[in-house]
Amino acid sequence: MEKEKQVKEVLSAKNKTERDQKYNEYVKQVTPKHSCLKNTCNAFWTGGIICTIGQGLTYLYMSFGLDKENAVLYQIISLVFLSVLFTGLNLYPRIAKVAGAGSVVPITGFANSVAAPAIEYQKEGQVFGIGCKIFTIAGPVILYGIVSSWILGLIYYVLGLLGIV
Amino acid sequence: MEYIKAFVVGGLICAAVQILMDQTKLMPGRIMVILVCLGSLLGALGIYEPFVEWAGAGASVPLIGFGNSLFKGVKEAVDKDGFIGLFKGGFTASAVGVSAALLFGYFASLLFKPKMKD
Amino acid sequence: MMGTQSIAFRNPPWIISAASVVGQKEGEGPLGSYFDVISEDPMFGGTSWEDAESRMMKLAVEQAINKSGLSKEKIRYLVGGDLLGQLIATFFGVEALSIPMFGVYGACSTMGESLGFASVLVDGGYADTALAVTSSHFAGAEKQFRFPLAYGNQRPLAATWTVTGSGALIVSRTRAGAKDSETKSGEHDVRVIGMTPGRIVDYGVKDSMNMGACMAPAACDTIAANLRDFGVKPDYYDKIITGDLGYVGQEIVIALLKEKGYDIKDRHLDCGILIYDREVQDTHSGGSGCGCSAVTLAGYLLRQLRTGKWKRILFVPTGALLSPVSFNEGNPVPGIAHAVMLEAV
């Protein structure tokens, strides 16, 4: 009933702006959504597991006698390696289908976003294929990471000059 | 105990981002940018580093941790070298993660062929 | 000319041959047994997704020509299109056949456009026979419009799955030979009696992951125009078949047309819904792409007309008009739909 009323409003709208707005509201009604709770739960346990593996790897490398800082670096390398391997074996997208944010948020998601276009675009050549496209998804992350930390660093530097921090 | 902390904290961050994605329809690319910028901001405010100390990998493995370490790198470089540190710190701090991703990604493009999704 | 935008053919061209080539997933779907070639190799023996799509299209064209019993030289014109930038799949695919050709683009509605245009050429007396072909490939489309295939992301429930497939049809001025090698005795011949080229319709939807909602208003516009121009009711057709609206778009187009006074609920089908089993194949809202309506028409729909199960259908492939650039620049996704009227005789 509600939907029928919406359709009427769409077709009887006076101008395009109103029609488009009504139509978008109607579309929202008829478009099915992922179960939010299920997605959130999946993201929780998958993301949690990836972080726990990271924690385990850190302890593993510390048990080899590395200090904590270096152990964390080796942990990052290991997670990135595993993620790229899973991407190459076409397993990462299968995990991501269930995990959602659970596989996007950890560093493994970043590694996946580097490896996936590199593999996909290899046919377009070393320079314009792999070389350019490897940054299609990860490039913005690096760029805005550098920009934001630079700006915040500048503020920190200026505040330091003023003797505030 | 440390494992449980890593699991719960990492899981909660991912769950929160999932809610954000479902509600806003933001693409994963934008989400990653937001997380990194958020991380460097939280780092600059001095909130995230103590959190990493407490939660371990649960806080450092998510990309917010990546952003945090970017700012940490800039801060340390500024403390050490002054103004030029602003231009050194970011890449130093992100060097391992970015290099590893680029190197392994590149090698993967030589080893693996594109496959169909199923 | 009929009404404001339709064409009624004076000498309705006969469909003398049709061929469909699909990938494995489509072959495993509910329509699997209707397709001519099912390739387990998603690369079709090629080296890239683009190359694969070209090979697939060439195969479909060759199959259609073989089934017609004509020699390649008898095909006067080829009208074809696909989804890749600058129609490279079509051009590289049909290059070796050296048939004079027109490249057409109507996004996923291209089969309606190419078949309609081929029929116009034949009816107008400019060609004895013309071949209409379109294709789409899941991997090539994902790569161009969305993400690299190995990239992990969740597909929304309203998203559709691009069909890997190519369909080709040959239309002819003469009825002789209207039965192709597959037609059994006693079966009907099929002809194209009219068409309604569509207008571009934009209802301001920006979500490219919800193509059904983008295209449904266009389908509604074209179907309503067809019924109005020919002065008929929906029951003039046994089936009204849209291209790739999927489940979401189907609900919308039926509701919009009902509000306009046309009830098509009991006779509406959608190629995107027909081609996959969404429970088993995890395709969410259904199939999409130029190949979706093309192979469904060439494989399944024609067969229903030939066997006499349906007498007359309105085939309305639908297209969503966008490019990665237009999407990034924040433009909405308008739709277009071309209707072709087919009749069994």
Short mmCIF file of C-alpha atoms in Angstrom, two decimals, chain A:
data_model
loop_
_atom_site.label_atom_id
_atom_site.label_comp_id
_atom_site.label_asym_id
_atom_site.label_seq_id
_atom_site.Cartn_x
_atom_site.Cartn_y
_atom_site.Cartn_z
CA MET A 1 0.00 0.00 0.00
CA GLU A 2 2.74 2.37 1.07
CA LYS A 3 4.67 1.50 -2.08
CA GLU A 4 1.67 2.10 -4.34
CA LYS A 5 1.28 5.55 -2.89
CA GLN A 6 4.95 6.20 -3.56
CA VAL A 7 4.61 5.11 -7.20
CA LYS A 8 1.66 7.48 -7.59
CA GLU A 9 3.72 10.30 -6.20
CA VAL A 10 6.57 9.54 -8.59
CA LEU A 11 4.34 9.68 -11.65
CA SER A 12 2.35 12.68 -10.52
CA ALA A 13 5.39 14.75 -9.51
CA LYS A 14 5.32 18.26 -10.92
CA ASN A 15 8.95 18.63 -11.85
CA LYS A 16 12.01 16.49 -12.40
CA THR A 17 13.62 17.29 -9.06
CA GLU A 18 10.55 16.21 -7.14
CA ARG A 19 10.07 13.12 -9.31
CA ASP A 20 13.69 12.04 -8.93
CA GLN A 21 13.53 12.51 -5.18
CA LYS A 22 10.29 10.54 -4.88
CA TYR A 23 11.63 7.83 -7.14
CA ASN A 24 14.82 7.46 -5.11
CA GLU A 25 12.74 7.14 -1.95
CA TYR A 26 10.64 4.47 -3.62
CA VAL A 27 13.73 2.61 -4.86
CA LYS A 28 15.08 2.59 -1.32
CA GLN A 29 11.88 0.86 -0.21
CA VAL A 30 12.03 -1.93 -2.78
CA THR A 31 15.77 -2.57 -2.67
CA PRO A 32 16.67 -5.48 -0.42
CA LYS A 33 19.43 -4.89 2.11
CA HIS A 34 22.05 -7.15 3.55
CA SER A 35 21.19 -8.23 7.03
CA CYS A 36 23.07 -5.57 8.95
CA LEU A 37 23.47 -7.63 12.11
CA LYS A 38 24.80 -10.66 10.26
CA ASN A 39 27.28 -8.53 8.31
CA THR A 40 28.46 -6.83 11.46
CA CYS A 41 28.95 -10.14 13.25
CA ASN A 42 30.88 -11.53 10.29
CA ALA A 43 33.07 -8.44 10.16
CA PHE A 44 33.70 -8.77 13.89
CA TRP A 45 34.96 -12.32 13.99
CA THR A 46 36.88 -12.24 10.71
CA GLY A 47 38.57 -8.95 11.55
CA GLY A 48 39.21 -10.26 15.05
CA ILE A 49 40.87 -13.39 13.73
CA ILE A 50 43.16 -11.45 11.39
CA CYS A 51 44.24 -9.21 14.29
CA THR A 52 44.79 -12.24 16.54
CA ILE A 53 46.99 -13.83 13.86
CA GLY A 54 48.91 -10.55 13.81
CA GLN A 55 49.32 -10.71 17.59
CA GLY A 56 50.51 -14.32 17.36
CA LEU A 57 53.04 -13.44 14.67
CA THR A 58 54.40 -10.60 16.80
CA TYR A 59 54.97 -12.97 19.73
CA LEU A 60 56.50 -15.53 17.39
CA TYR A 61 59.07 -13.05 16.11
CA MET A 62 59.76 -11.77 19.64
CA SER A 63 60.46 -15.36 20.67
CA PHE A 64 63.16 -15.35 17.97
CA GLY A 65 64.84 -12.61 19.96
CA LEU A 66 63.61 -9.56 18.05
CA ASP A 67 62.64 -6.45 19.98
CA LYS A 68 58.98 -5.50 19.91
CA GLU A 69 59.31 -2.79 17.29
CA ASN A 70 61.02 -5.05 14.78
CA ALA A 71 58.74 -7.96 15.59
CA VAL A 72 55.76 -5.75 14.65
CA LEU A 73 57.43 -4.85 11.36
CA TYR A 74 57.98 -8.52 10.54
CA GLN A 75 54.38 -9.17 11.52
CA ILE A 76 53.24 -6.54 8.99
CA ILE A 77 55.40 -8.10 6.28
CA SER A 78 53.98 -11.54 7.07
CA LEU A 79 50.35 -10.42 7.00
CA VAL A 80 50.93 -8.56 3.75
CA PHE A 81 52.61 -11.63 2.28
CA LEU A 82 49.75 -13.92 3.30
CA SER A 83 47.18 -11.50 1.94
CA VAL A 84 48.94 -11.22 -1.42
CA LEU A 85 49.27 -15.00 -1.60
CA PHE A 86 45.57 -15.46 -0.86
CA THR A 87 44.79 -12.82 -3.48
CA GLY A 88 46.85 -14.64 -6.10
CA LEU A 89 45.15 -17.92 -5.27
CA ASN A 90 41.77 -16.19 -5.66
CA LEU A 91 40.91 -16.96 -2.02
CA TYR A 92 40.86 -13.41 -0.70
CA PRO A 93 37.69 -12.37 -2.60
CA ARG A 94 35.96 -15.46 -1.22
CA ILE A 95 36.91 -14.47 2.32
CA ALA A 96 35.88 -10.88 1.63
CA LYS A 97 32.44 -11.93 0.45
CA VAL A 98 31.70 -13.10 3.97
CA ALA A 99 34.00 -10.83 5.92
CA GLY A 100 33.14 -7.42 4.40
CA ALA A 101 34.86 -4.80 6.50
CA GLY A 102 36.61 -7.61 8.38
CA SER A 103 38.88 -8.05 5.38
CA VAL A 104 39.00 -4.41 4.25
CA VAL A 105 40.04 -2.74 7.49
CA PRO A 106 43.16 -4.75 8.45
CA ILE A 107 46.44 -4.16 6.63
CA THR A 108 45.64 -7.30 4.62
CA GLY A 109 42.87 -5.34 2.86
CA PHE A 110 45.43 -2.78 1.80
CA ALA A 111 47.71 -5.52 0.47
CA ASN A 112 44.80 -7.09 -1.40
CA SER A 113 44.01 -3.75 -3.02
CA VAL A 114 47.61 -3.56 -4.26
CA ALA A 115 47.92 -7.13 -5.53
CA ALA A 116 44.50 -7.45 -7.19
CA PRO A 117 44.95 -4.74 -9.84
CA ALA A 118 48.58 -5.76 -10.39
CA ILE A 119 47.44 -9.26 -11.31
CA GLU A 120 44.43 -8.09 -13.29
CA TYR A 121 46.27 -5.56 -15.43
CA GLN A 122 49.43 -7.55 -16.18
CA LYS A 123 48.21 -8.00 -19.76
CA GLU A 124 48.45 -4.25 -20.33
CA GLY A 125 52.19 -4.28 -19.81
CA GLN A 126 54.81 -3.70 -17.14
CA VAL A 127 54.62 0.10 -17.12
CA PHE A 128 51.08 1.13 -18.03
CA GLY A 129 49.48 -2.09 -16.86
CA ILE A 130 51.02 -3.25 -13.60
CA GLY A 131 53.00 -0.05 -13.00
CA CYS A 132 50.11 2.38 -13.16
CA LYS A 133 47.22 0.22 -12.07
CA ILE A 134 48.90 -1.19 -8.97
CA PHE A 135 48.05 2.15 -7.34
CA THR A 136 44.42 2.42 -8.51
CA ILE A 137 42.92 1.54 -5.14
CA ALA A 138 45.90 1.83 -2.80
CA GLY A 139 47.24 5.07 -4.27
CA PRO A 140 44.65 7.27 -2.56
CA VAL A 141 45.41 5.57 0.77
CA ILE A 142 49.11 6.38 0.48
CA LEU A 143 48.46 9.89 -0.80
CA TYR A 144 45.98 10.90 1.87
CA GLY A 145 47.96 9.14 4.57
CA ILE A 146 50.98 11.25 3.67
CA VAL A 147 48.94 14.45 3.26
CA SER A 148 47.07 14.10 6.54
CA SER A 149 50.15 13.17 8.57
CA TRP A 150 52.11 16.00 6.93
CA ILE A 151 49.44 18.59 7.79
CA LEU A 152 49.15 17.31 11.35
CA GLY A 153 52.93 17.18 11.56
CA LEU A 154 53.09 20.80 10.40
CA ILE A 155 50.67 21.81 13.13
CA TYR A 156 52.79 19.89 15.63
CA TYR A 157 55.93 21.64 14.30
CA VAL A 158 54.37 25.12 14.52
CA LEU A 159 53.00 24.47 18.01
CA GLY A 160 56.47 23.28 18.94
CA LEU A 161 58.00 26.53 17.68
CA LEU A 162 55.48 28.47 19.73
CA GLY A 163 56.47 26.41 22.72
CA ILE A 164 52.97 25.02 23.24
CA VAL A 165 53.83 21.30 22.99
#
